[in-house]
JSON list of C-alpha atoms in Angstrom, two decimals:
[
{"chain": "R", "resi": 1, "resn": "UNK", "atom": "CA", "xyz": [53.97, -239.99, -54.37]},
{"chain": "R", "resi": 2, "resn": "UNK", "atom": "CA", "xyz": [56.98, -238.11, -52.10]},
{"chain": "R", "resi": 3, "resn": "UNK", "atom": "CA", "xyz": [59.23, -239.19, -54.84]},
{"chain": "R", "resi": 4, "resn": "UNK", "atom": "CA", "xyz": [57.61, -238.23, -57.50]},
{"chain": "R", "resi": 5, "resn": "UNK", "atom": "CA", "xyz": [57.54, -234.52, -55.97]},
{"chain": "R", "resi": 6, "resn": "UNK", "atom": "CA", "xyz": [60.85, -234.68, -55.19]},
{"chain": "R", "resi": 7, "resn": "UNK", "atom": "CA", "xyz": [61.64, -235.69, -59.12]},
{"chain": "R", "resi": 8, "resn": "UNK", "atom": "CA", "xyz": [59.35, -232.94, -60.31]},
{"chain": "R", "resi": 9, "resn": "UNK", "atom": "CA", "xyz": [61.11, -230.09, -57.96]},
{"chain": "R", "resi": 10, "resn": "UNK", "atom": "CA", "xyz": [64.63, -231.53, -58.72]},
{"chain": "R", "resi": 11, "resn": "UNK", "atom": "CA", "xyz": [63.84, -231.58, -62.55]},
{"chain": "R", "resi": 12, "resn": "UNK", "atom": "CA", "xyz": [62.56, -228.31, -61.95]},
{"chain": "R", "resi": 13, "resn": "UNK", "atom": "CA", "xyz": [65.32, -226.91, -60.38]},
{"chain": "R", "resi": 14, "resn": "UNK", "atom": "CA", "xyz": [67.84, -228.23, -63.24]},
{"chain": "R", "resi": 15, "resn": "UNK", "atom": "CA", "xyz": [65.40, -226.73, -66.01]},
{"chain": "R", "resi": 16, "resn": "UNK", "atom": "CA", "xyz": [65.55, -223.54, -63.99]},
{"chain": "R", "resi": 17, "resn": "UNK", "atom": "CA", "xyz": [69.34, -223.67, -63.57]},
{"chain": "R", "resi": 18, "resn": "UNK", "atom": "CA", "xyz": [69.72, -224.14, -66.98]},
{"chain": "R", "resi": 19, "resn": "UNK", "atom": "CA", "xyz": [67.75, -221.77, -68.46]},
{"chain": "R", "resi": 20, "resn": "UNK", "atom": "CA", "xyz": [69.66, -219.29, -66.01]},
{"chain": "R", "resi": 21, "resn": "UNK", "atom": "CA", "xyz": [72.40, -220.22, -67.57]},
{"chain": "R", "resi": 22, "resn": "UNK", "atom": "CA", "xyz": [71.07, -219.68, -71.42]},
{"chain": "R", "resi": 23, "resn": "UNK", "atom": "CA", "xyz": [69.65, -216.18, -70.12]},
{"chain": "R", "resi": 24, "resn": "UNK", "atom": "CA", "xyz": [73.22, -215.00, -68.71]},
{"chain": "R", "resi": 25, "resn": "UNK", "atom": "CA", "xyz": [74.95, -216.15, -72.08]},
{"chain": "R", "resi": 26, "resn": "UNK", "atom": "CA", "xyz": [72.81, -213.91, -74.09]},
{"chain": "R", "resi": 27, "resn": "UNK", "atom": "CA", "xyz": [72.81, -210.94, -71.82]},
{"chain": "R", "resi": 28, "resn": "UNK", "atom": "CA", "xyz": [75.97, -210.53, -70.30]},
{"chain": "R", "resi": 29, "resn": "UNK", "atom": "CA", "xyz": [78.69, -208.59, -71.56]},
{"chain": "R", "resi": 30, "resn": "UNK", "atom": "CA", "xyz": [82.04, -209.90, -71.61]},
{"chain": "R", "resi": 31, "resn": "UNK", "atom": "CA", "xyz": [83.32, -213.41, -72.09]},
{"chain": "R", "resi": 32, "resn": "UNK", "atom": "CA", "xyz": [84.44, -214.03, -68.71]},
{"chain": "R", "resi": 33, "resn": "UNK", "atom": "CA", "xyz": [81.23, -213.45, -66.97]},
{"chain": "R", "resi": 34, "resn": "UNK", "atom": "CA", "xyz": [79.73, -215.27, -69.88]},
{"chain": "R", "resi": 35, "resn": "UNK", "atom": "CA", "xyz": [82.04, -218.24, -69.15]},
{"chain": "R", "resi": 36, "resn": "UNK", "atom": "CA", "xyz": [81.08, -218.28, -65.60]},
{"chain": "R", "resi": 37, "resn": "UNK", "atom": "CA", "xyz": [77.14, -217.79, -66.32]},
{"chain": "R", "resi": 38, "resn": "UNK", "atom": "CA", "xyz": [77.24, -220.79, -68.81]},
{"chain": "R", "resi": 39, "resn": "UNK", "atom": "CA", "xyz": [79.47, -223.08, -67.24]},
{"chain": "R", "resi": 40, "resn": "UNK", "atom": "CA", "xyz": [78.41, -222.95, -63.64]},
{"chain": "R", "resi": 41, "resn": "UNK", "atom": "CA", "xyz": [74.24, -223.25, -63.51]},
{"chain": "R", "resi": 42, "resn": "UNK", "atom": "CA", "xyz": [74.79, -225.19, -66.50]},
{"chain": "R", "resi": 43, "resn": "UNK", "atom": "CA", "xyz": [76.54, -228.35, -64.60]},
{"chain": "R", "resi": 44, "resn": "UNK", "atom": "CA", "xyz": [74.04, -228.09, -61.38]},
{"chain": "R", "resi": 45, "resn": "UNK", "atom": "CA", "xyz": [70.93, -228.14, -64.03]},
{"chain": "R", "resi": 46, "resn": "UNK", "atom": "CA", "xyz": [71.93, -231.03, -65.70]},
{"chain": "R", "resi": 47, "resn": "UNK", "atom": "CA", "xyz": [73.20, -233.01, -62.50]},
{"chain": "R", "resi": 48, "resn": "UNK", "atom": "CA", "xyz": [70.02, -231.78, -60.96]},
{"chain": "R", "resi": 49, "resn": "UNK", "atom": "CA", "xyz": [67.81, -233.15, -63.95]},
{"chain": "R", "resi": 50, "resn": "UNK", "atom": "CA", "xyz": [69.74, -236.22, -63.89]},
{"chain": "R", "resi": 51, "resn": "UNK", "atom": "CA", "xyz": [69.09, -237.15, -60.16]},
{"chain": "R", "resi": 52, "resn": "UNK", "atom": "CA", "xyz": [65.16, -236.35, -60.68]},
{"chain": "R", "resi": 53, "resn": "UNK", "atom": "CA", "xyz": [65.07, -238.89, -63.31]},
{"chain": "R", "resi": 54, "resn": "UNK", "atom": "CA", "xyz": [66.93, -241.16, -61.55]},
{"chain": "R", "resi": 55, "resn": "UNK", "atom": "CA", "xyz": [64.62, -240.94, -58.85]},
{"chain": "R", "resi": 56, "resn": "UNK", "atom": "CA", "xyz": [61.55, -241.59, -61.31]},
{"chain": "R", "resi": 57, "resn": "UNK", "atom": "CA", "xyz": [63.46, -244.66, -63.12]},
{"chain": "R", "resi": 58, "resn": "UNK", "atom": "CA", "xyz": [65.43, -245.99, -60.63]},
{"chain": "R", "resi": 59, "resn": "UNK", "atom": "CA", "xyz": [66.79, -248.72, -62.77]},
{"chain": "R", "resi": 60, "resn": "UNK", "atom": "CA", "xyz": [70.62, -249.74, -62.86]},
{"chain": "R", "resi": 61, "resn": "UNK", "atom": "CA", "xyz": [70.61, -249.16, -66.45]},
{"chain": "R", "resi": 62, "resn": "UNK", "atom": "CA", "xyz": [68.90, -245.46, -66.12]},
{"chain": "R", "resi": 63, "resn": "UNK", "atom": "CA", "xyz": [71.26, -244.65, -63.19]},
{"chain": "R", "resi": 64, "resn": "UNK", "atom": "CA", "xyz": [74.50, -245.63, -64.35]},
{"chain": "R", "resi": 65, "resn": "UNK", "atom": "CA", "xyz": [73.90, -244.52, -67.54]},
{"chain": "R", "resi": 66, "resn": "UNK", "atom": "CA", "xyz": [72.92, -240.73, -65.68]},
{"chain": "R", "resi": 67, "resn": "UNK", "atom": "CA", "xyz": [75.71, -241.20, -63.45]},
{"chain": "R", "resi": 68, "resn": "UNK", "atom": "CA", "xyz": [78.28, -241.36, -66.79]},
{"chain": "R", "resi": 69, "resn": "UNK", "atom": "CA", "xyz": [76.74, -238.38, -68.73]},
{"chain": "R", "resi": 70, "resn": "UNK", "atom": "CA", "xyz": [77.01, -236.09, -65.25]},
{"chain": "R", "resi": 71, "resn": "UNK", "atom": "CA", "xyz": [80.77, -237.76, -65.14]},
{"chain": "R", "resi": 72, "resn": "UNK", "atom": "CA", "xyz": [81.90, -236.59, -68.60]},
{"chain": "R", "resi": 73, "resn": "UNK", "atom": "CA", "xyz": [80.06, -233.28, -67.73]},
{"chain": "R", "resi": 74, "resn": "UNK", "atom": "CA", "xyz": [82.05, -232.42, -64.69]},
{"chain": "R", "resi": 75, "resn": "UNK", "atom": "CA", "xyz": [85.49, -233.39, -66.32]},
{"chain": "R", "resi": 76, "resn": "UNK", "atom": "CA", "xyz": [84.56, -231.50, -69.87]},
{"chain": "R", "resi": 77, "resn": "UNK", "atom": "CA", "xyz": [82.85, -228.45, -69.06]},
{"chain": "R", "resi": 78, "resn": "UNK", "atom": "CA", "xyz": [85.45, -227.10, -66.74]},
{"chain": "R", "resi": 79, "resn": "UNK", "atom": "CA", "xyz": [87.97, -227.64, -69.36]},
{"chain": "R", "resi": 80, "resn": "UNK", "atom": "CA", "xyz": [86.28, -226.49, -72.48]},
{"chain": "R", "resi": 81, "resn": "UNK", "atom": "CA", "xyz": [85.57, -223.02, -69.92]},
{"chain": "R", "resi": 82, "resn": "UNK", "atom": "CA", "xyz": [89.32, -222.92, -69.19]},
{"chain": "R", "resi": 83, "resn": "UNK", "atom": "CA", "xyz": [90.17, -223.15, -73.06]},
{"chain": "R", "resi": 84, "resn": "UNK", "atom": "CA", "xyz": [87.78, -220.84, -73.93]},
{"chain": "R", "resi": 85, "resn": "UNK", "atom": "CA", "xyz": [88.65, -218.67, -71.53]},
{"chain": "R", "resi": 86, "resn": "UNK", "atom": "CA", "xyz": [92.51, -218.65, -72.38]},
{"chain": "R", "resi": 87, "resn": "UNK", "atom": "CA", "xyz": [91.83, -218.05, -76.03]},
{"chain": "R", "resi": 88, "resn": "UNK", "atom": "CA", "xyz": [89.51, -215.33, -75.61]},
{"chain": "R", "resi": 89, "resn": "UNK", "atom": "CA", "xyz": [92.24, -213.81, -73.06]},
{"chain": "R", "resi": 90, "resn": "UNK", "atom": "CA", "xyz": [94.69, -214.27, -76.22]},
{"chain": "R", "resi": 91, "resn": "UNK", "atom": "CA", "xyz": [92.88, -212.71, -78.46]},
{"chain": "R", "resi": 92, "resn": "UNK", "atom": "CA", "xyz": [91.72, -209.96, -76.12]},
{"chain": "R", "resi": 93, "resn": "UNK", "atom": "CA", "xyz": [88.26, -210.82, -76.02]},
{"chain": "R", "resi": 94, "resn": "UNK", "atom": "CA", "xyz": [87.78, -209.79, -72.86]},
{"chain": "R", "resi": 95, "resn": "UNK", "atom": "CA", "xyz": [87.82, -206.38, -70.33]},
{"chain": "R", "resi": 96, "resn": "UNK", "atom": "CA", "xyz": [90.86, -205.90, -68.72]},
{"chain": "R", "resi": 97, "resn": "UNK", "atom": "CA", "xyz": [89.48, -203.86, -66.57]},
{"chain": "R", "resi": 98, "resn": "UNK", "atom": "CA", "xyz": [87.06, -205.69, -64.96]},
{"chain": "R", "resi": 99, "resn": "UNK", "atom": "CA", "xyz": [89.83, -208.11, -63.92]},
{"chain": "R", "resi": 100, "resn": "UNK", "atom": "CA", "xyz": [90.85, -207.76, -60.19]},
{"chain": "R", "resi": 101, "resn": "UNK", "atom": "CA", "xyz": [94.26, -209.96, -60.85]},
{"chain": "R", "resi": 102, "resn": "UNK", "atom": "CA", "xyz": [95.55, -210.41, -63.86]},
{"chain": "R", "resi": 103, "resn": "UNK", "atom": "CA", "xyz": [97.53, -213.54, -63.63]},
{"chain": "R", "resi": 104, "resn": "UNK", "atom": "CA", "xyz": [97.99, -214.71, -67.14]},
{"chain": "R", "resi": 105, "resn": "UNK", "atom": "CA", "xyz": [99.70, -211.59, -68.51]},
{"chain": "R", "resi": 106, "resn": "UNK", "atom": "CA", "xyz": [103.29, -211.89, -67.81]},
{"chain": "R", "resi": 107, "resn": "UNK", "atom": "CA", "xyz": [102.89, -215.73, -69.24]},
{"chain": "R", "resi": 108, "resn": "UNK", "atom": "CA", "xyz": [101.25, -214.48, -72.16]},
{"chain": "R", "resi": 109, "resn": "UNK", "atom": "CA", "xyz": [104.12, -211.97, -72.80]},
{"chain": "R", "resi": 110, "resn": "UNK", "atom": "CA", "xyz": [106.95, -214.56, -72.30]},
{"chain": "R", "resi": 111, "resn": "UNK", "atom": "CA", "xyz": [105.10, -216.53, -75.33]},
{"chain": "R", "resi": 112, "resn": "UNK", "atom": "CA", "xyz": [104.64, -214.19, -77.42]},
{"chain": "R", "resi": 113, "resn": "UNK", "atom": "CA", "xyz": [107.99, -212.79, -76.82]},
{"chain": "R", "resi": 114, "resn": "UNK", "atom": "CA", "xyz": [109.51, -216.77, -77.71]},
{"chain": "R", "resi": 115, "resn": "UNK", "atom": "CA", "xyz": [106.46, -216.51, -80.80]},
{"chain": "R", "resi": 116, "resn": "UNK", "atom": "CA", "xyz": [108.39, -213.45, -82.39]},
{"chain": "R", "resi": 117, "resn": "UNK", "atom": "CA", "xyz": [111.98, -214.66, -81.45]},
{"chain": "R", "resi": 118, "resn": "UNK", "atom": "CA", "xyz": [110.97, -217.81, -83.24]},
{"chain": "R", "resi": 119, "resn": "UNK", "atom": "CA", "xyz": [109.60, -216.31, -86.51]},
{"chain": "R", "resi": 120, "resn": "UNK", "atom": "CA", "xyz": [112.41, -213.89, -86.88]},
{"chain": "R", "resi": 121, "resn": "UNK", "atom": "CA", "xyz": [114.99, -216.93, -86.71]},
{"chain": "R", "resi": 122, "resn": "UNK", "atom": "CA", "xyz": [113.32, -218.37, -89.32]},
{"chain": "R", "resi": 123, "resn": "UNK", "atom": "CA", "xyz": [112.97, -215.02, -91.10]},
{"chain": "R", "resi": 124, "resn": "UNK", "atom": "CA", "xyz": [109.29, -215.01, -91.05]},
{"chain": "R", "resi": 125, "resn": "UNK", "atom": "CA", "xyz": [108.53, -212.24, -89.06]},
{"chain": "R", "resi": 126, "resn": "UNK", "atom": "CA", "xyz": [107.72, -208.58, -89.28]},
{"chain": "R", "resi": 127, "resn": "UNK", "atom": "CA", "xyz": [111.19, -207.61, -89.63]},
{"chain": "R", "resi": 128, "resn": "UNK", "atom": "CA", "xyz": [111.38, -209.79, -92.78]},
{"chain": "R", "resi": 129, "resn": "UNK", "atom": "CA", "xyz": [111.00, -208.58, -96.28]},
{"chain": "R", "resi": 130, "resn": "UNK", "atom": "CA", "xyz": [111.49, -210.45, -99.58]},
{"chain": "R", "resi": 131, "resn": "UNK", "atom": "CA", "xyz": [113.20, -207.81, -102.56]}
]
């Protein structure tokens, strides 16, 4: 009986989390905060969803098989946020403004400084013109 409460509030929780998570996707503004409304909640939900139904089937198949999905959730979603993140910050998807430090800029400069030095060497480039 106390476990199955427990179960129901955790699930609960996760669903909640999660749909927190759906909500700030849709309604905030700019990628970044997007990023960090989807990525965030989004992990807790499903780790919290995962323990409550480990709790109800507390079987070595159910749990280890829960324990590798929350595993390969907390390795991938931080690193499909970061790419997503960097390519929306390349193609200026995002509000400067809002940043407080803006620690990617000079590295993003450098490259595509080396990205035009590259393409007029090989005569590519903007300065290039076939007559």
């Amino acid at each position: 009986m106390v476990l199955d409460i427990i179960s129901a509030v955790l699930i609960l929780l996760g669903a909640v989390l999660s749909l927190a998570a759906a909500v700030g996707l849709v309604r905030f503004g700019d990628l970044l905060s997007r990023m960090h409304a989807s990525a965030k909640p989004q992990v807790l939900g499903l780790t919290l969803v995962c323990v409550g139904v480990a709790i109800q089937f507390p079987t070595w198949a159910t749990v280890t098989t829960l324990a590798i999905i929350i595993s390969f959730q907390l390795v991938t979603i931080p690193v499909a946020t970061h790419m997503v993140g960097r390519a929306g910050y390349r193609t200026k998807h995002l509000r400067r403004s809002m940043l407080y430090r803006d620690e990617l800029a000079e590295a993003v400069d450098r490259a595509e400084a080396r990205e035009l030095a590259w393409e007029r060497q090989r005569g590519t480039g903007p300065d290039h013109h076939d007559d």
